[in-house]
Amino acid sequence: IQAAWRLPFLPAVFGSNLSQVMSLQHESHPSLLVPRIIVYACDGVLACDGFKTEGVFRIPADHTKLQEIIGAVNEGVYADWE
């Protein structure tokens, strides 16, 4: 509940345009030339052997888990991939 209450007041990665995302991450990652979420998503695909799995991009994500990840990333938390 606390996280949901804070979200409207935090700058978010999801729902922002590219310029806003790059501006948000500039302080924490000034040398990163792409949005951090891109690096994070690619690392996740690699960590889960996604490039060896047929159809990995055709299977929809678990909605609850996806919302958890979106909320965490919008709060600046990029957790390790399970």
Short mmCIF file of N, CA and C in Angstrom, two decimals:
data_model
loop_
_atom_site.label_atom_id
_atom_site.label_comp_id
_atom_site.label_asym_id
_atom_site.label_seq_id
_atom_site.Cartn_x
_atom_site.Cartn_y
_atom_site.Cartn_z
N ILE A 1 0.84 -1.19 0.00
CA ILE A 1 0.00 0.00 0.00
C ILE A 1 0.88 1.25 0.00
N GLN A 2 1.96 1.22 0.79
CA GLN A 2 2.84 2.39 0.84
C GLN A 2 3.47 2.66 -0.52
N ALA A 3 3.90 1.58 -1.19
CA ALA A 3 4.52 1.76 -2.51
C ALA A 3 3.52 2.34 -3.50
N ALA A 4 2.29 1.86 -3.48
CA ALA A 4 1.26 2.37 -4.38
C ALA A 4 0.96 3.84 -4.10
N TRP A 5 1.05 4.24 -2.85
CA TRP A 5 0.79 5.63 -2.49
C TRP A 5 1.90 6.54 -3.00
N ARG A 6 3.16 6.05 -2.97
CA ARG A 6 4.30 6.86 -3.39
C ARG A 6 4.42 6.99 -4.91
N LEU A 7 3.98 6.00 -5.65
CA LEU A 7 4.21 5.96 -7.10
C LEU A 7 3.76 7.21 -7.86
N PRO A 8 2.58 7.78 -7.55
CA PRO A 8 2.19 8.97 -8.31
C PRO A 8 3.14 10.16 -8.13
N PHE A 9 3.95 10.13 -7.08
CA PHE A 9 4.84 11.25 -6.78
C PHE A 9 6.27 11.02 -7.23
N LEU A 10 6.57 9.81 -7.73
CA LEU A 10 7.91 9.48 -8.19
C LEU A 10 7.99 9.58 -9.71
N PRO A 11 9.12 10.08 -10.22
CA PRO A 11 9.30 10.01 -11.67
C PRO A 11 9.42 8.54 -12.08
N ALA A 12 8.77 8.15 -13.15
CA ALA A 12 8.69 6.74 -13.52
C ALA A 12 9.39 6.46 -14.84
N VAL A 13 9.93 5.26 -14.96
CA VAL A 13 10.51 4.80 -16.22
C VAL A 13 9.40 4.46 -17.19
N PHE A 14 8.44 3.66 -16.73
CA PHE A 14 7.31 3.26 -17.57
C PHE A 14 6.32 4.41 -17.62
N GLY A 15 5.92 4.78 -18.82
CA GLY A 15 4.98 5.88 -19.00
C GLY A 15 5.67 7.21 -19.29
N SER A 16 7.01 7.20 -19.27
CA SER A 16 7.77 8.42 -19.58
C SER A 16 8.35 8.30 -20.98
N ASN A 17 8.65 9.44 -21.58
CA ASN A 17 9.28 9.38 -22.89
C ASN A 17 10.79 9.21 -22.74
N LEU A 18 11.47 8.94 -23.83
CA LEU A 18 12.89 8.64 -23.80
C LEU A 18 13.72 9.76 -23.17
N SER A 19 13.40 10.99 -23.51
CA SER A 19 14.14 12.12 -22.94
C SER A 19 14.00 12.17 -21.43
N GLN A 20 12.81 11.92 -20.94
CA GLN A 20 12.58 11.93 -19.49
C GLN A 20 13.34 10.80 -18.81
N VAL A 21 13.32 9.61 -19.40
CA VAL A 21 14.01 8.46 -18.83
C VAL A 21 15.51 8.73 -18.77
N MET A 22 16.07 9.24 -19.84
CA MET A 22 17.51 9.51 -19.87
C MET A 22 17.87 10.60 -18.86
N SER A 23 17.02 11.57 -18.70
CA SER A 23 17.25 12.62 -17.71
C SER A 23 17.18 12.06 -16.28
N LEU A 24 16.22 11.17 -16.03
CA LEU A 24 16.08 10.56 -14.70
C LEU A 24 17.31 9.74 -14.32
N GLN A 25 17.88 9.04 -15.26
CA GLN A 25 18.99 8.15 -14.93
C GLN A 25 20.35 8.85 -15.03
N HIS A 26 20.38 10.08 -15.48
CA HIS A 26 21.66 10.77 -15.69
C HIS A 26 22.49 10.88 -14.42
N GLU A 27 21.86 11.15 -13.28
CA GLU A 27 22.61 11.29 -12.03
C GLU A 27 23.24 9.98 -11.59
N SER A 28 22.48 8.89 -11.69
CA SER A 28 22.97 7.61 -11.20
C SER A 28 23.82 6.85 -12.21
N HIS A 29 23.60 7.09 -13.50
CA HIS A 29 24.32 6.39 -14.56
C HIS A 29 24.65 7.36 -15.70
N PRO A 30 25.53 8.33 -15.45
CA PRO A 30 25.79 9.35 -16.48
C PRO A 30 26.43 8.83 -17.76
N SER A 31 27.14 7.72 -17.69
CA SER A 31 27.81 7.22 -18.89
C SER A 31 26.96 6.24 -19.70
N LEU A 32 25.78 5.87 -19.18
CA LEU A 32 24.92 4.92 -19.87
C LEU A 32 24.21 5.62 -21.03
N LEU A 33 24.38 5.09 -22.23
CA LEU A 33 23.85 5.74 -23.44
C LEU A 33 22.47 5.26 -23.85
N VAL A 34 21.97 4.22 -23.18
CA VAL A 34 20.62 3.70 -23.43
C VAL A 34 19.89 3.65 -22.10
N PRO A 35 18.57 3.61 -22.11
CA PRO A 35 17.85 3.49 -20.85
C PRO A 35 18.28 2.24 -20.08
N ARG A 36 18.43 2.37 -18.79
CA ARG A 36 18.88 1.25 -17.96
C ARG A 36 17.94 0.06 -18.06
N ILE A 37 16.66 0.30 -18.28
CA ILE A 37 15.70 -0.79 -18.40
C ILE A 37 16.04 -1.69 -19.58
N ILE A 38 16.64 -1.14 -20.64
CA ILE A 38 17.04 -1.94 -21.80
C ILE A 38 18.15 -2.91 -21.39
N VAL A 39 19.14 -2.40 -20.69
CA VAL A 39 20.25 -3.24 -20.21
C VAL A 39 19.71 -4.30 -19.26
N TYR A 40 18.82 -3.89 -18.36
CA TYR A 40 18.22 -4.80 -17.38
C TYR A 40 17.44 -5.92 -18.07
N ALA A 41 16.64 -5.56 -19.06
CA ALA A 41 15.84 -6.57 -19.78
C ALA A 41 16.74 -7.53 -20.55
N CYS A 42 17.76 -7.00 -21.20
CA CYS A 42 18.69 -7.88 -21.93
C CYS A 42 19.42 -8.82 -20.99
N ASP A 43 19.85 -8.31 -19.84
CA ASP A 43 20.50 -9.16 -18.83
C ASP A 43 19.55 -10.27 -18.37
N GLY A 44 18.27 -9.93 -18.23
CA GLY A 44 17.28 -10.93 -17.82
C GLY A 44 17.10 -12.03 -18.85
N VAL A 45 17.07 -11.65 -20.11
CA VAL A 45 16.94 -12.65 -21.18
C VAL A 45 18.17 -13.56 -21.17
N LEU A 46 19.35 -12.99 -21.02
CA LEU A 46 20.57 -13.79 -20.97
C LEU A 46 20.59 -14.70 -19.74
N ALA A 47 20.22 -14.16 -18.58
CA ALA A 47 20.24 -14.93 -17.34
C ALA A 47 19.30 -16.12 -17.37
N CYS A 48 18.23 -16.01 -18.13
CA CYS A 48 17.24 -17.09 -18.22
C CYS A 48 17.43 -17.95 -19.46
N ASP A 49 18.58 -17.84 -20.11
CA ASP A 49 18.86 -18.58 -21.35
C ASP A 49 17.80 -18.30 -22.41
N GLY A 50 17.32 -17.10 -22.46
CA GLY A 50 16.27 -16.73 -23.40
C GLY A 50 16.64 -16.86 -24.86
N PHE A 51 17.91 -16.71 -25.17
CA PHE A 51 18.33 -16.81 -26.57
C PHE A 51 18.39 -18.26 -27.04
N LYS A 52 18.29 -19.19 -26.10
CA LYS A 52 18.30 -20.61 -26.45
C LYS A 52 16.90 -21.21 -26.38
N THR A 53 15.92 -20.41 -25.98
CA THR A 53 14.56 -20.90 -25.78
C THR A 53 13.67 -20.46 -26.93
N GLU A 54 13.11 -21.40 -27.64
CA GLU A 54 12.23 -21.09 -28.75
C GLU A 54 10.92 -20.49 -28.24
N GLY A 55 10.51 -19.40 -28.84
CA GLY A 55 9.23 -18.79 -28.51
C GLY A 55 9.23 -17.95 -27.25
N VAL A 56 10.39 -17.62 -26.71
CA VAL A 56 10.45 -16.89 -25.44
C VAL A 56 9.70 -15.56 -25.48
N PHE A 57 9.66 -14.91 -26.62
CA PHE A 57 8.98 -13.62 -26.71
C PHE A 57 7.51 -13.75 -27.09
N ARG A 58 7.04 -14.96 -27.29
CA ARG A 58 5.63 -15.17 -27.61
C ARG A 58 4.81 -15.59 -26.40
N ILE A 59 5.45 -15.92 -25.32
CA ILE A 59 4.76 -16.34 -24.10
C ILE A 59 4.55 -15.11 -23.22
N PRO A 60 3.29 -14.78 -22.90
CA PRO A 60 3.06 -13.59 -22.07
C PRO A 60 3.58 -13.79 -20.65
N ALA A 61 4.00 -12.70 -20.06
CA ALA A 61 4.49 -12.73 -18.69
C ALA A 61 3.33 -12.91 -17.71
N ASP A 62 3.65 -13.44 -16.54
CA ASP A 62 2.68 -13.50 -15.46
C ASP A 62 2.36 -12.06 -15.07
N HIS A 63 1.08 -11.69 -15.11
CA HIS A 63 0.67 -10.30 -14.91
C HIS A 63 1.10 -9.76 -13.55
N THR A 64 0.94 -10.56 -12.51
CA THR A 64 1.29 -10.11 -11.16
C THR A 64 2.80 -9.85 -11.07
N LYS A 65 3.60 -10.78 -11.59
CA LYS A 65 5.05 -10.61 -11.56
C LYS A 65 5.48 -9.40 -12.38
N LEU A 66 4.84 -9.22 -13.53
CA LEU A 66 5.15 -8.08 -14.38
C LEU A 66 4.87 -6.76 -13.66
N GLN A 67 3.75 -6.67 -12.98
CA GLN A 67 3.41 -5.46 -12.22
C GLN A 67 4.40 -5.22 -11.10
N GLU A 68 4.87 -6.29 -10.46
CA GLU A 68 5.89 -6.15 -9.41
C GLU A 68 7.18 -5.58 -9.98
N ILE A 69 7.60 -6.09 -11.13
CA ILE A 69 8.83 -5.61 -11.76
C ILE A 69 8.69 -4.16 -12.20
N ILE A 70 7.56 -3.82 -12.80
CA ILE A 70 7.32 -2.43 -13.22
C ILE A 70 7.36 -1.50 -12.02
N GLY A 71 6.70 -1.87 -10.95
CA GLY A 71 6.71 -1.05 -9.73
C GLY A 71 8.10 -0.88 -9.17
N ALA A 72 8.86 -1.96 -9.13
CA ALA A 72 10.23 -1.90 -8.60
C ALA A 72 11.11 -1.01 -9.47
N VAL A 73 11.05 -1.19 -10.79
CA VAL A 73 11.87 -0.39 -11.69
C VAL A 73 11.49 1.08 -11.59
N ASN A 74 10.21 1.38 -11.49
CA ASN A 74 9.77 2.76 -11.34
C ASN A 74 10.27 3.38 -10.04
N GLU A 75 10.58 2.54 -9.04
CA GLU A 75 11.14 3.03 -7.78
C GLU A 75 12.67 3.01 -7.81
N GLY A 76 13.25 2.59 -8.94
CA GLY A 76 14.70 2.56 -9.06
C GLY A 76 15.35 1.28 -8.58
N VAL A 77 14.55 0.25 -8.36
CA VAL A 77 15.07 -1.03 -7.88
C VAL A 77 15.15 -2.00 -9.05
N TYR A 78 16.37 -2.38 -9.39
CA TYR A 78 16.62 -3.34 -10.46
C TYR A 78 17.16 -4.60 -9.80
N ALA A 79 16.26 -5.49 -9.40
CA ALA A 79 16.63 -6.72 -8.69
C ALA A 79 17.28 -7.73 -9.62
N ASP A 80 17.99 -8.68 -9.02
CA ASP A 80 18.58 -9.77 -9.80
C ASP A 80 17.45 -10.61 -10.39
N TRP A 81 17.71 -11.18 -11.55
CA TRP A 81 16.74 -12.05 -12.20
C TRP A 81 16.76 -13.40 -11.51
N GLU A 82 15.58 -13.96 -11.29
CA GLU A 82 15.46 -15.28 -10.65
C GLU A 82 15.55 -16.37 -11.66
#
